[in-house]
Coordinates of C-alpha atoms in Angstrom, one line a residue:
Chain A
M1 CA 53.5 -81.6 -46.1
N2 CA 50.4 -80.1 -44.7
N3 CA 48.3 -78.7 -47.4
S4 CA 47.8 -75.0 -45.7
F5 CA 51.5 -75.0 -45.0
Y6 CA 52.3 -76.1 -48.6
I7 CA 50.0 -73.2 -50.0
A8 CA 51.5 -70.7 -47.5
W9 CA 55.1 -71.8 -48.3
R10 CA 54.5 -71.5 -52.0
Y11 CA 53.1 -68.0 -51.6
L12 CA 56.1 -66.9 -49.7
Q13 CA 58.5 -68.7 -52.0
F14 CA 57.0 -67.1 -55.1
H15 CA 57.1 -63.6 -53.6
W16 CA 60.6 -64.3 -52.2
G17 CA 61.8 -60.7 -52.6
K18 CA 58.9 -59.3 -50.6
T19 CA 59.2 -62.0 -48.1
L20 CA 62.9 -61.3 -47.6
L21 CA 62.4 -57.7 -47.1
L22 CA 59.6 -58.4 -44.6
I23 CA 61.8 -60.8 -42.7
L24 CA 64.7 -58.4 -42.6
S25 CA 62.6 -55.5 -41.5
I26 CA 61.0 -57.5 -38.7
S27 CA 64.4 -58.9 -37.8
L28 CA 65.8 -55.5 -37.4
V29 CA 62.8 -54.4 -35.2
I30 CA 63.5 -57.4 -33.0
F31 CA 67.3 -57.4 -33.2
I32 CA 67.9 -53.7 -32.2
P33 CA 66.6 -53.9 -28.6
L34 CA 67.5 -57.5 -28.2
G35 CA 71.0 -57.3 -29.6
L36 CA 71.8 -54.1 -27.7
N37 CA 70.5 -55.6 -24.6
H38 CA 72.7 -58.7 -25.2
L39 CA 75.7 -56.6 -26.3
V40 CA 75.6 -54.4 -23.2
N41 CA 74.9 -57.3 -20.7
K42 CA 77.7 -59.4 -22.2
G43 CA 80.1 -56.3 -22.5
S44 CA 79.2 -55.3 -18.8
E45 CA 79.8 -58.9 -17.7
D46 CA 83.2 -59.1 -19.4
L47 CA 84.3 -55.6 -18.1
M48 CA 83.2 -56.5 -14.5
A49 CA 84.9 -59.9 -14.6
R50 CA 88.3 -58.3 -15.3
A51 CA 87.7 -55.4 -13.0
E52 CA 86.6 -57.8 -10.3
K53 CA 89.8 -59.7 -10.6
T54 CA 91.9 -56.6 -10.1
P55 CA 91.5 -55.7 -6.4
L56 CA 93.5 -52.5 -6.3
L57 CA 95.2 -50.1 -8.7
V58 CA 97.7 -47.4 -8.0
G59 CA 98.4 -44.6 -10.6
A60 CA 98.9 -41.0 -11.1
P61 CA 95.9 -38.6 -10.0
G62 CA 93.5 -37.9 -12.8
S63 CA 90.7 -39.9 -14.6
E64 CA 90.0 -43.0 -12.6
T65 CA 88.2 -44.4 -15.6
E66 CA 91.2 -43.8 -17.8
L67 CA 93.6 -45.4 -15.3
S68 CA 91.4 -48.4 -14.9
L69 CA 90.8 -48.9 -18.7
S70 CA 94.4 -48.4 -19.5
S71 CA 95.5 -50.8 -16.8
L72 CA 92.9 -53.5 -17.6
Y73 CA 92.8 -53.2 -21.4
F74 CA 96.3 -51.9 -22.2
N75 CA 95.0 -48.7 -23.7
K76 CA 97.5 -46.0 -24.5
P77 CA 97.6 -44.3 -21.0
K78 CA 96.4 -40.7 -20.7
N79 CA 97.3 -40.3 -17.1
Q80 CA 100.8 -39.3 -16.1
P81 CA 103.0 -42.1 -15.0
V82 CA 104.1 -42.7 -11.4
M83 CA 107.6 -43.4 -10.2
F84 CA 108.9 -46.9 -9.8
R85 CA 109.8 -46.2 -6.1
E86 CA 106.0 -46.4 -5.5
V87 CA 106.3 -50.1 -6.2
E88 CA 109.1 -50.4 -3.7
K89 CA 107.1 -48.5 -1.2
I90 CA 104.1 -50.8 -1.4
K91 CA 106.4 -53.8 -1.2
E92 CA 108.0 -52.4 2.0
Q93 CA 104.4 -52.1 3.7
Q94 CA 104.1 -55.8 3.2
L95 CA 100.3 -55.6 2.8
G96 CA 100.3 -56.8 -0.8
K97 CA 102.1 -57.6 -3.9
P98 CA 102.7 -54.8 -6.2
I99 CA 102.7 -55.6 -10.0
P100 CA 104.0 -52.6 -12.2
L101 CA 102.6 -52.0 -15.6
N102 CA 104.4 -49.9 -18.3
I103 CA 102.1 -49.6 -21.2
E104 CA 103.6 -46.7 -23.3
Y105 CA 104.9 -48.6 -26.3
Q106 CA 103.6 -50.9 -29.0
V107 CA 104.7 -53.5 -31.7
K108 CA 102.6 -52.3 -34.6
E109 CA 99.0 -52.2 -33.1
Q110 CA 99.9 -54.6 -30.1
P111 CA 100.6 -52.9 -26.8
I112 CA 103.9 -53.8 -25.0
V113 CA 103.2 -54.4 -21.4
G114 CA 106.4 -54.0 -19.3
T115 CA 105.7 -55.9 -16.1
T116 CA 107.2 -58.6 -13.8
P117 CA 106.6 -62.4 -14.0
D118 CA 104.2 -61.9 -11.1
Y119 CA 101.6 -60.6 -13.5
F120 CA 101.3 -64.1 -15.3
E121 CA 100.6 -65.7 -11.8
F122 CA 98.2 -62.9 -10.9
R123 CA 96.2 -63.3 -14.1
D124 CA 96.5 -67.0 -14.2
L125 CA 98.1 -66.9 -17.5
S126 CA 99.7 -70.1 -18.8
L127 CA 102.1 -70.7 -21.7
A128 CA 100.9 -72.6 -24.8
E129 CA 104.6 -72.8 -25.8
G130 CA 107.9 -71.6 -24.7
R131 CA 108.9 -70.0 -21.3
K132 CA 108.5 -66.8 -19.4
M133 CA 110.9 -64.0 -20.1
A134 CA 114.1 -64.3 -18.1
I135 CA 116.5 -61.7 -19.2
L136 CA 116.5 -58.3 -20.8
G137 CA 115.2 -58.1 -24.4
E138 CA 112.9 -61.1 -24.1
C139 CA 109.1 -61.0 -24.6
V140 CA 106.1 -63.3 -24.3
L141 CA 103.2 -62.8 -26.6
G142 CA 99.5 -63.1 -26.0
A143 CA 97.8 -65.7 -28.3
E144 CA 96.1 -63.0 -30.4
A145 CA 99.2 -60.9 -30.6
A146 CA 101.2 -63.9 -31.9
R147 CA 98.6 -64.4 -34.6
K148 CA 98.4 -60.8 -35.7
L149 CA 102.2 -60.4 -35.7
N150 CA 102.6 -63.7 -37.3
A151 CA 105.3 -64.5 -34.7
Q152 CA 106.6 -67.8 -33.2
V153 CA 108.8 -68.7 -30.3
G154 CA 112.4 -68.3 -31.4
S155 CA 111.6 -65.4 -33.9
S156 CA 111.9 -61.7 -32.9
I157 CA 109.7 -58.5 -33.1
I158 CA 110.7 -54.9 -33.2
S159 CA 109.0 -52.2 -31.1
S160 CA 107.4 -49.3 -32.9
P161 CA 109.1 -45.8 -32.5
S162 CA 106.8 -43.7 -30.5
G163 CA 107.5 -40.5 -32.5
A164 CA 109.2 -40.4 -35.9
F165 CA 110.3 -36.7 -35.3
D166 CA 111.1 -37.1 -31.6
V167 CA 114.9 -37.4 -31.2
A168 CA 114.4 -37.8 -27.4
G169 CA 111.8 -40.6 -28.0
S170 CA 111.9 -44.3 -27.9
F171 CA 113.7 -46.2 -30.6
P172 CA 113.1 -49.5 -32.1
L173 CA 114.3 -52.5 -30.0
K174 CA 114.4 -56.0 -31.4
M175 CA 113.0 -58.5 -28.8
N176 CA 113.3 -62.1 -28.8
I177 CA 110.0 -64.1 -28.4
V178 CA 110.5 -66.8 -25.8
G179 CA 106.9 -67.7 -25.1
I180 CA 103.3 -67.7 -26.4
L181 CA 100.4 -67.6 -23.9
E182 CA 97.3 -69.8 -24.0
E183 CA 94.2 -68.0 -25.3
T184 CA 92.2 -66.3 -22.5
G185 CA 89.5 -64.3 -24.4
T186 CA 90.7 -61.2 -22.5
S187 CA 92.9 -58.2 -23.4
D188 CA 96.0 -60.3 -22.4
D189 CA 95.6 -62.0 -25.7
E190 CA 96.5 -58.8 -27.5
A191 CA 99.6 -57.9 -25.5
V192 CA 103.3 -58.3 -25.9
F193 CA 104.7 -58.9 -22.3
T194 CA 108.2 -57.8 -21.5
D195 CA 110.1 -57.3 -18.3
I196 CA 109.6 -53.8 -16.9
K197 CA 113.3 -53.2 -17.4
T198 CA 113.0 -54.0 -21.1
S199 CA 110.2 -51.5 -21.4
W200 CA 112.6 -48.8 -20.0
V201 CA 115.2 -49.7 -22.5
I202 CA 112.7 -49.1 -25.2
S203 CA 111.9 -45.7 -23.5
G204 CA 115.6 -44.9 -23.5
K205 CA 116.0 -44.8 -19.7
A206 CA 118.4 -47.7 -20.2
H207 CA 120.7 -48.5 -23.0
G208 CA 123.8 -50.3 -24.1
H209 CA 126.6 -49.2 -26.3
Q210 CA 130.2 -50.0 -26.9
D211 CA 132.6 -49.6 -23.9
L212 CA 133.7 -46.0 -24.0
Q213 CA 137.0 -46.9 -22.3
Q214 CA 137.8 -49.0 -25.3
V215 CA 136.8 -46.3 -27.8
E216 CA 139.8 -45.0 -29.9
N217 CA 137.8 -42.6 -32.1
D218 CA 137.9 -39.4 -30.2
S219 CA 134.8 -38.0 -32.2
L220 CA 132.7 -40.4 -30.1
L221 CA 133.8 -38.8 -26.7
L222 CA 133.1 -35.5 -25.2
A223 CA 135.6 -36.2 -22.3
K224 CA 137.5 -39.0 -21.0
D225 CA 139.9 -39.6 -18.0
E226 CA 140.9 -42.8 -16.1
T227 CA 137.7 -43.1 -14.1
Q228 CA 135.0 -42.1 -16.6
A229 CA 134.3 -41.2 -20.3
V230 CA 131.5 -38.9 -21.5
A231 CA 129.8 -40.2 -24.8
S232 CA 129.1 -37.9 -27.6
P233 CA 125.7 -38.1 -29.4
A234 CA 127.6 -39.9 -32.1
V235 CA 127.8 -43.1 -30.0
L236 CA 125.0 -45.3 -31.1
S237 CA 123.0 -47.5 -28.6
Y238 CA 122.4 -51.0 -29.4
T239 CA 118.9 -51.8 -31.0
E240 CA 119.2 -55.4 -30.1
I241 CA 120.0 -57.2 -26.7
T242 CA 122.3 -60.2 -27.3
P243 CA 124.5 -62.2 -25.1
E244 CA 127.4 -60.4 -26.3
N245 CA 126.1 -56.9 -25.5
I246 CA 123.7 -57.6 -22.6
N247 CA 126.4 -56.6 -20.1
S248 CA 126.8 -53.2 -21.6
F249 CA 123.2 -52.4 -20.9
H250 CA 122.9 -49.9 -17.9
F251 CA 120.6 -47.5 -16.3
H252 CA 121.2 -43.9 -15.8
G253 CA 120.0 -42.3 -12.6
D254 CA 117.9 -43.7 -9.8
P255 CA 115.6 -46.6 -11.1
G256 CA 113.2 -45.3 -8.4
D257 CA 112.6 -42.3 -10.7
Y258 CA 111.7 -44.5 -13.6
P259 CA 108.1 -44.4 -14.9
V260 CA 105.3 -47.0 -14.5
N261 CA 101.9 -46.2 -15.8
A262 CA 100.1 -48.2 -13.1
I263 CA 100.6 -50.6 -10.3
I264 CA 98.3 -53.5 -9.7
V265 CA 98.2 -54.4 -6.0
E266 CA 97.3 -57.7 -4.9
P267 CA 96.5 -57.3 -1.1
K268 CA 97.3 -60.2 1.3
D269 CA 93.8 -60.1 2.6
R270 CA 90.8 -57.9 3.1
K271 CA 92.3 -56.2 6.1
S272 CA 95.5 -55.4 4.1
A273 CA 93.5 -54.0 1.3
L274 CA 91.5 -51.7 3.6
M275 CA 94.7 -50.5 5.3
L276 CA 96.3 -49.8 1.9
R277 CA 93.2 -47.8 0.8
G278 CA 93.3 -45.9 4.1
R279 CA 97.0 -44.9 3.7
Y280 CA 96.5 -43.8 0.2
E281 CA 93.3 -41.8 1.0
N282 CA 94.9 -40.1 4.0
E283 CA 98.1 -39.4 2.2
Q284 CA 98.6 -36.1 0.4
S285 CA 100.6 -38.0 -2.2
S286 CA 101.0 -37.6 -6.0
V287 CA 99.3 -40.9 -6.4
Q288 CA 96.0 -42.3 -6.2
M289 CA 94.7 -45.8 -5.2
L290 CA 91.4 -47.1 -6.6
V291 CA 89.2 -50.1 -6.8
P292 CA 88.7 -50.9 -10.4
E293 CA 85.5 -52.9 -9.6
K294 CA 84.0 -49.7 -8.3
V295 CA 85.3 -47.5 -11.2
I296 CA 84.1 -50.0 -13.9
S297 CA 80.8 -50.6 -12.0
E298 CA 80.1 -46.8 -12.5
L299 CA 81.0 -47.0 -16.2
V300 CA 78.8 -50.1 -16.6
G301 CA 76.0 -48.2 -14.8
T302 CA 76.3 -45.4 -17.4
M303 CA 76.3 -47.9 -20.2
I304 CA 73.1 -49.6 -18.8
S305 CA 71.3 -46.2 -18.5
V306 CA 72.2 -45.4 -22.1
R307 CA 71.2 -49.0 -23.1
D308 CA 67.8 -48.6 -21.3
L309 CA 67.1 -45.4 -23.2
L310 CA 68.1 -46.9 -26.5
I311 CA 65.9 -50.0 -25.8
L312 CA 63.0 -47.8 -24.9
A313 CA 63.5 -45.8 -28.2
G314 CA 64.0 -49.2 -30.1
V315 CA 60.7 -50.6 -28.5
I316 CA 58.8 -47.6 -29.4
I317 CA 60.2 -47.6 -33.0
G318 CA 59.5 -51.4 -33.0
I319 CA 55.9 -51.0 -31.9
A320 CA 55.4 -48.4 -34.8
C321 CA 57.1 -50.7 -37.3
L322 CA 55.0 -53.7 -36.1
A323 CA 51.8 -51.5 -36.7
I324 CA 53.1 -50.6 -40.1
L325 CA 53.6 -54.3 -40.8
A326 CA 50.2 -55.2 -39.5
F327 CA 48.9 -52.7 -42.0
V328 CA 50.8 -54.2 -44.8
F329 CA 49.6 -57.7 -44.0
A330 CA 46.0 -56.3 -43.9
L331 CA 46.5 -54.6 -47.3
S332 CA 48.0 -57.6 -48.7
I333 CA 45.0 -59.6 -47.5
K334 CA 42.8 -56.9 -49.2
L335 CA 44.8 -57.2 -52.4
R336 CA 44.5 -61.1 -52.5
K337 CA 40.7 -60.8 -52.0
A338 CA 40.1 -62.4 -55.5
E339 CA 42.5 -65.3 -54.7
L340 CA 41.0 -66.0 -51.4
Q341 CA 37.4 -65.7 -52.7
T342 CA 38.5 -68.4 -55.5
M343 CA 39.7 -70.8 -52.8
K344 CA 36.4 -70.1 -50.9
H345 CA 34.3 -70.7 -54.0
I346 CA 36.0 -73.8 -54.8
G347 CA 35.4 -75.3 -51.4
A348 CA 37.9 -74.0 -48.8
S349 CA 36.7 -73.3 -45.3
R350 CA 37.2 -70.1 -43.6
N351 CA 39.4 -72.0 -41.0
F352 CA 41.6 -73.3 -43.9
I353 CA 42.0 -69.7 -45.4
G354 CA 42.7 -68.4 -41.9
S355 CA 45.4 -71.2 -41.4
V356 CA 47.1 -70.3 -44.7
L357 CA 47.3 -66.6 -43.8
G358 CA 48.3 -67.4 -40.2
L359 CA 51.1 -69.7 -41.4
E360 CA 52.5 -67.1 -43.9
I361 CA 52.6 -64.7 -41.0
G362 CA 54.0 -67.3 -38.7
L363 CA 56.7 -68.3 -41.2
V364 CA 57.7 -64.7 -41.6
L365 CA 57.9 -64.0 -38.0
L366 CA 59.7 -67.3 -37.2
S367 CA 62.2 -66.5 -39.8
A368 CA 62.6 -63.1 -38.5
I369 CA 63.1 -64.4 -35.0
I370 CA 65.7 -66.8 -36.3
V371 CA 67.6 -64.1 -38.2
S372 CA 67.4 -61.8 -35.2
G373 CA 68.7 -64.6 -33.1
I374 CA 71.6 -65.1 -35.5
L375 CA 72.4 -61.5 -35.7
T376 CA 72.4 -61.3 -31.8
L377 CA 74.8 -64.3 -31.6
I378 CA 77.1 -62.6 -34.2
M379 CA 76.9 -59.4 -32.3
G380 CA 77.8 -61.5 -29.0
N381 CA 80.9 -62.7 -30.9
F382 CA 82.0 -59.7 -32.7
G383 CA 80.3 -56.9 -30.8
I384 CA 82.2 -57.4 -27.3
P385 CA 85.6 -56.9 -28.9
L386 CA 84.0 -53.9 -30.8
I387 CA 82.8 -52.4 -27.6
E388 CA 86.0 -53.0 -25.9
K389 CA 87.7 -51.3 -28.8
L390 CA 85.3 -48.5 -28.6
I391 CA 85.9 -48.0 -24.9
S392 CA 89.7 -48.0 -25.6
Chain B
M1 CA 19.5 -83.7 -61.0
I2 CA 19.2 -79.9 -60.1
K3 CA 15.9 -78.4 -59.1
L4 CA 15.1 -74.9 -58.2
E5 CA 11.7 -74.2 -56.6
D6 CA 10.0 -70.9 -56.0
L7 CA 13.5 -69.4 -55.7
S8 CA 13.8 -65.7 -54.9
F9 CA 16.9 -63.7 -54.3
S10 CA 17.7 -60.0 -53.7
Y11 CA 20.8 -58.2 -52.6
T12 CA 20.3 -56.3 -49.3
R13 CA 21.5 -52.9 -50.5
D14 CA 20.3 -53.1 -54.1
S15 CA 17.1 -53.0 -55.9
F16 CA 18.1 -56.2 -57.8
Y17 CA 15.5 -58.9 -57.5
L18 CA 15.5 -62.5 -59.0
K19 CA 12.6 -64.8 -58.9
I20 CA 12.7 -68.2 -60.5
P21 CA 9.4 -70.3 -60.1
E22 CA 10.9 -73.5 -61.3
L23 CA 14.0 -74.8 -63.1
L24 CA 15.1 -78.4 -63.6
I25 CA 18.5 -79.4 -65.1
G26 CA 18.7 -83.1 -66.0
R27 CA 21.7 -85.4 -65.4
S28 CA 24.0 -85.0 -68.4
E29 CA 22.0 -82.1 -69.7
K30 CA 23.9 -79.2 -71.3
L31 CA 22.1 -76.1 -70.4
G32 CA 23.2 -72.6 -71.7
I33 CA 22.0 -69.5 -70.1
T34 CA 21.9 -66.2 -71.9
G35 CA 20.5 -62.7 -71.2
P36 CA 21.6 -59.1 -71.0
S37 CA 24.3 -58.0 -68.6
G38 CA 23.1 -57.5 -65.0
C39 CA 20.1 -59.7 -65.4
G40 CA 21.2 -62.2 -62.9
K41 CA 23.0 -65.0 -64.8
T42 CA 26.1 -65.0 -62.6
T43 CA 23.8 -64.7 -59.4
L44 CA 21.8 -67.8 -60.7
L45 CA 25.0 -69.9 -61.2
N46 CA 26.1 -68.7 -57.5
L47 CA 22.6 -69.9 -56.3
I48 CA 22.9 -73.2 -58.0
S49 CA 26.4 -73.8 -56.6
G50 CA 25.5 -72.7 -53.2
I51 CA 28.0 -69.8 -53.1
I52 CA 25.1 -67.4 -52.2
K53 CA 21.8 -68.4 -50.4
P54 CA 18.4 -67.5 -51.7
N55 CA 16.0 -65.5 -49.6
S56 CA 13.4 -68.0 -50.2
G57 CA 12.6 -71.4 -52.2
K58 CA 14.5 -74.6 -52.4
I59 CA 17.4 -75.9 -54.4
F60 CA 17.9 -79.6 -54.7
T61 CA 21.2 -81.4 -56.0
G62 CA 19.9 -84.9 -56.6
D63 CA 18.2 -85.8 -53.3
I64 CA 20.1 -83.3 -51.2
E65 CA 18.4 -80.0 -50.5
L66 CA 21.2 -77.6 -50.8
T67 CA 19.2 -74.8 -49.1
S68 CA 18.9 -76.8 -45.9
L69 CA 22.8 -77.4 -45.6
G70 CA 25.2 -75.5 -43.5
N71 CA 28.0 -73.3 -45.1
Q72 CA 30.7 -76.0 -44.7
D73 CA 28.6 -78.8 -45.8
I74 CA 27.7 -76.7 -48.9
K75 CA 31.3 -76.1 -49.6
D76 CA 32.1 -79.9 -49.2
L77 CA 29.2 -80.7 -51.6
R78 CA 30.4 -78.1 -54.1
L79 CA 34.0 -79.5 -53.9
V80 CA 33.0 -82.9 -54.5
K81 CA 30.1 -82.8 -56.9
M82 CA 30.6 -79.5 -58.8
G83 CA 33.3 -78.1 -60.9
L84 CA 33.5 -74.3 -61.4
I85 CA 34.9 -72.5 -64.4
F86 CA 35.2 -68.7 -64.1
Q87 CA 35.5 -66.0 -66.8
Q88 CA 38.6 -64.6 -65.2
F89 CA 40.3 -68.1 -64.8
E90 CA 40.9 -67.4 -61.2
L91 CA 44.2 -69.2 -61.0
L92 CA 46.6 -68.7 -58.1
E93 CA 49.6 -66.8 -59.5
Y94 CA 52.1 -68.5 -57.0
L95 CA 51.2 -72.0 -57.8
S96 CA 52.4 -73.9 -60.8
V97 CA 50.2 -75.3 -63.4
L98 CA 50.1 -78.8 -61.8
D99 CA 49.5 -77.2 -58.2
N100 CA 46.7 -75.0 -59.6
I101 CA 45.0 -78.3 -61.1
L102 CA 45.4 -80.0 -57.7
L103 CA 44.1 -77.1 -55.8
P104 CA 40.8 -78.7 -54.8
F105 CA 42.7 -81.5 -53.2
R106 CA 44.7 -79.0 -51.2
I107 CA 42.0 -76.9 -49.9
N108 CA 39.7 -79.2 -48.1
P109 CA 40.4 -82.3 -46.3
I110 CA 37.4 -84.1 -47.6
L111 CA 39.4 -84.8 -50.8
E112 CA 42.6 -86.7 -50.2
L113 CA 45.7 -85.9 -52.4
Q114 CA 47.2 -89.2 -53.5
S115 CA 49.8 -90.1 -56.0
E116 CA 47.1 -91.4 -58.2
T117 CA 45.6 -87.9 -58.2
K118 CA 48.8 -86.3 -59.2
E119 CA 49.1 -88.7 -62.1
R120 CA 45.5 -88.0 -63.2
A121 CA 46.3 -84.2 -63.0
S122 CA 49.2 -84.8 -65.2
S123 CA 47.2 -86.8 -67.8
L124 CA 44.6 -84.3 -67.8
A125 CA 47.0 -81.5 -68.5
I126 CA 48.7 -83.6 -71.2
S127 CA 45.3 -84.2 -72.8
M128 CA 44.7 -80.5 -72.8
G129 CA 48.1 -79.7 -74.4
L130 CA 49.7 -78.5 -71.2
G131 CA 52.0 -81.5 -70.7
D132 CA 55.3 -79.4 -71.0
K133 CA 53.8 -76.6 -68.9
L134 CA 53.2 -78.4 -65.6
K135 CA 55.8 -76.4 -63.7
R136 CA 55.1 -73.1 -65.2
Y137 CA 53.3 -70.4 -63.3
P138 CA 50.1 -68.7 -64.8
A139 CA 51.9 -65.5 -65.6
N140 CA 53.9 -67.4 -68.2
L141 CA 50.8 -68.8 -69.9
S142 CA 48.6 -67.6 -72.7
Q143 CA 45.0 -66.7 -72.1
G144 CA 43.9 -70.0 -73.7
E145 CA 46.4 -72.0 -71.7
R146 CA 45.1 -70.3 -68.4
Q147 CA 41.6 -71.1 -69.2
R148 CA 42.7 -74.8 -69.9
V149 CA 44.3 -75.0 -66.6
S150 CA 41.1 -73.6 -65.0
V151 CA 39.1 -76.3 -66.8
A152 CA 41.4 -79.0 -65.7
R153 CA 41.1 -77.8 -62.1
A154 CA 37.3 -78.0 -62.4
L155 CA 37.5 -81.6 -63.9
I156 CA 40.1 -83.1 -61.5
T157 CA 37.4 -83.9 -58.8
K158 CA 35.3 -85.8 -61.5
P159 CA 32.3 -83.6 -60.8
E160 CA 28.7 -84.4 -61.6
L161 CA 27.9 -80.8 -62.5
L162 CA 30.0 -78.2 -64.4
I163 CA 29.1 -74.7 -63.7
C164 CA 30.7 -72.2 -66.2
D165 CA 30.5 -68.5 -66.0
E166 CA 31.3 -67.2 -69.4
P167 CA 34.4 -69.3 -69.7
T168 CA 35.2 -68.2 -73.4
A169 CA 34.6 -64.5 -73.0
N170 CA 38.2 -63.6 -72.8
L171 CA 39.4 -66.1 -75.6
D172 CA 39.8 -65.8 -79.4
P173 CA 37.7 -68.1 -81.5
V174 CA 40.3 -70.8 -81.9
N175 CA 41.0 -71.1 -78.0
R176 CA 37.2 -70.6 -77.4
D177 CA 36.5 -73.7 -79.6
R178 CA 39.2 -75.7 -78.0
I179 CA 37.9 -75.0 -74.5
L180 CA 34.4 -75.8 -75.5
D181 CA 35.5 -79.0 -77.2
I182 CA 37.3 -80.2 -74.0
I183 CA 34.2 -79.4 -71.8
D184 CA 31.9 -81.1 -74.4
S185 CA 34.0 -84.1 -74.7
Y186 CA 34.3 -84.5 -71.0
C187 CA 30.6 -84.2 -70.3
D188 CA 29.7 -86.6 -73.1
K189 CA 32.2 -89.2 -71.7
T190 CA 31.3 -88.9 -68.1
N191 CA 27.5 -87.9 -68.4
T192 CA 28.2 -84.7 -66.5
A193 CA 25.6 -81.9 -66.5
L194 CA 26.7 -78.6 -67.7
V195 CA 25.3 -75.2 -66.9
M196 CA 27.1 -72.4 -68.8
V197 CA 26.3 -68.7 -68.9
T198 CA 27.3 -67.2 -72.1
H199 CA 26.9 -64.1 -74.3
D200 CA 28.3 -65.7 -77.4
R201 CA 25.5 -66.6 -79.7
E202 CA 27.8 -68.6 -82.0
I203 CA 28.1 -71.4 -79.3
L204 CA 24.4 -71.8 -78.5
G205 CA 24.2 -74.8 -80.8
R206 CA 26.3 -76.8 -78.5
F207 CA 23.8 -76.9 -75.7
D208 CA 20.8 -79.3 -75.3
R209 CA 18.8 -76.4 -74.1
V210 CA 19.2 -72.7 -74.0
L211 CA 17.3 -70.4 -71.6
D212 CA 17.1 -66.7 -71.8
I213 CA 16.9 -65.7 -68.2
L214 CA 14.5 -62.9 -69.0
E215 CA 12.0 -65.5 -70.2
F216 CA 12.1 -68.0 -67.4
S217 CA 12.5 -65.7 -64.5
N218 CA 11.1 -62.5 -63.1
F219 CA 13.7 -59.9 -62.2
K220 CA 14.1 -56.3 -61.6
D221 CA 17.0 -53.9 -61.2
N222 CA 17.7 -50.4 -60.6
R223 CA 18.3 -49.7 -64.3
G224 CA 14.7 -50.2 -65.0
H225 CA 14.7 -53.8 -66.6
E226 CA 11.6 -55.9 -65.8

């Protein structure tokens, strides 16, 4: 080992507490602007990537940002739902493929996404095991959701009630897991996908119960004749869809009136997209069509402005900290005057003493750069989900 | 071996002034230097070792005129030919006993640190009763032990001249005698010259010659000594 390096190393090793403190202080000074920049850049890229892959979005009027974020990241929607007939309307126009999203309910912390199998194709999601949902009451789990719910294909999960004291609210539905998706690193990993109709069963818009024509207990009926029977509230709905009871599940009212939180529209081509947007812009309708890329790009723009301000503040604080650190180094050299004098008296050259001090500073700075690099990497891995969580 | 001719020295911002017409120190001679505080004893040692340069006059180490050499050459010469022992030991707190002894081999490429040197440093430490303390740091040593480390550091380069600035001033009589015995024994075995500044009259008998700086030099200082 080089002698000046050896002496510098010994000095830092002996004063390990002070050295560690110094390394951590400098690391933070470097990490704050660097990490923030990395975090925002990576976060922006991820946000934009998902938004860019979602050409058009239809939803109720209101916050475009809320609609985009809830549709892309399955956050609890804050906008009102639109009616399912909007899906049919888009389909009839033959300008693109509509994919409904119903995101009202959850299984514990995982969002239930009621949609159609088209969603899997649209997002290019492939199955790690099992198959896609085919009948009412089946679900497919994102990789992370499966991990968090400790669920496997063949087992079942129960939807969480939306309000414990809301008698008209959703009630738990036991769903069979028929497939688990490959990990994608997106919010799809966190979701529990079901057919849109299953999501309506959870919401209570559709239900199954025993055949009222066969009921002998009069307390379960309010009225009954040869053509119809009116159930009393004492009739209980099924909380699980089985081959035995699936045929009893039915929808009340016009399915066109049923709610969907958003509709992803995959236009046939650029022209179709323009035509669709034009129609929705001209129409005095109760729905809006937006381009998520544009909405998220505005959000990212705001994030970048905030980031720039924070980085500027970080750099100013960093310069002040580095000035203090330079002062600390200078003071330390002054305190070590006797020691440096001894080396000089015994026979050390000015260059040698300079190299020892330079190496000490260099080792501290190098360690700080490495630590801040590691912190930035950690931030890259854990910060993006955090930022997505913060946004949601 | 050491020769000082018409040497004069003064500090720039001080009225201190030291003038030595002539001083000869023979090979293997043990020279004690005494005198009151502030009369220039340490300054004289610094001049002999080349740490400071005189205003005028010449200093010879053997055939080499020290005063004609550049700073780095003086440092190289000091490292190879002289061993310095200080009153305050001047050990590096963050180096172990062994590393402190080997310090001269680490601070200047003119001396190469070899495994043989490390073995010699260990033997030297063992001979000074520091064999079980090689990995300890100076803060964990007694005053006497610290000065023994300082002596070992001065002897590791096998110097031809030992320059000691009151090396026993901070030691009790037992440790003082032990240190002086080590120095005496080394000088006797290796014919090394010794120049030692001391205030301790009890040890003057150990030297071949004792000089009172007031008698062989002219000096003035701002406290009125002359």
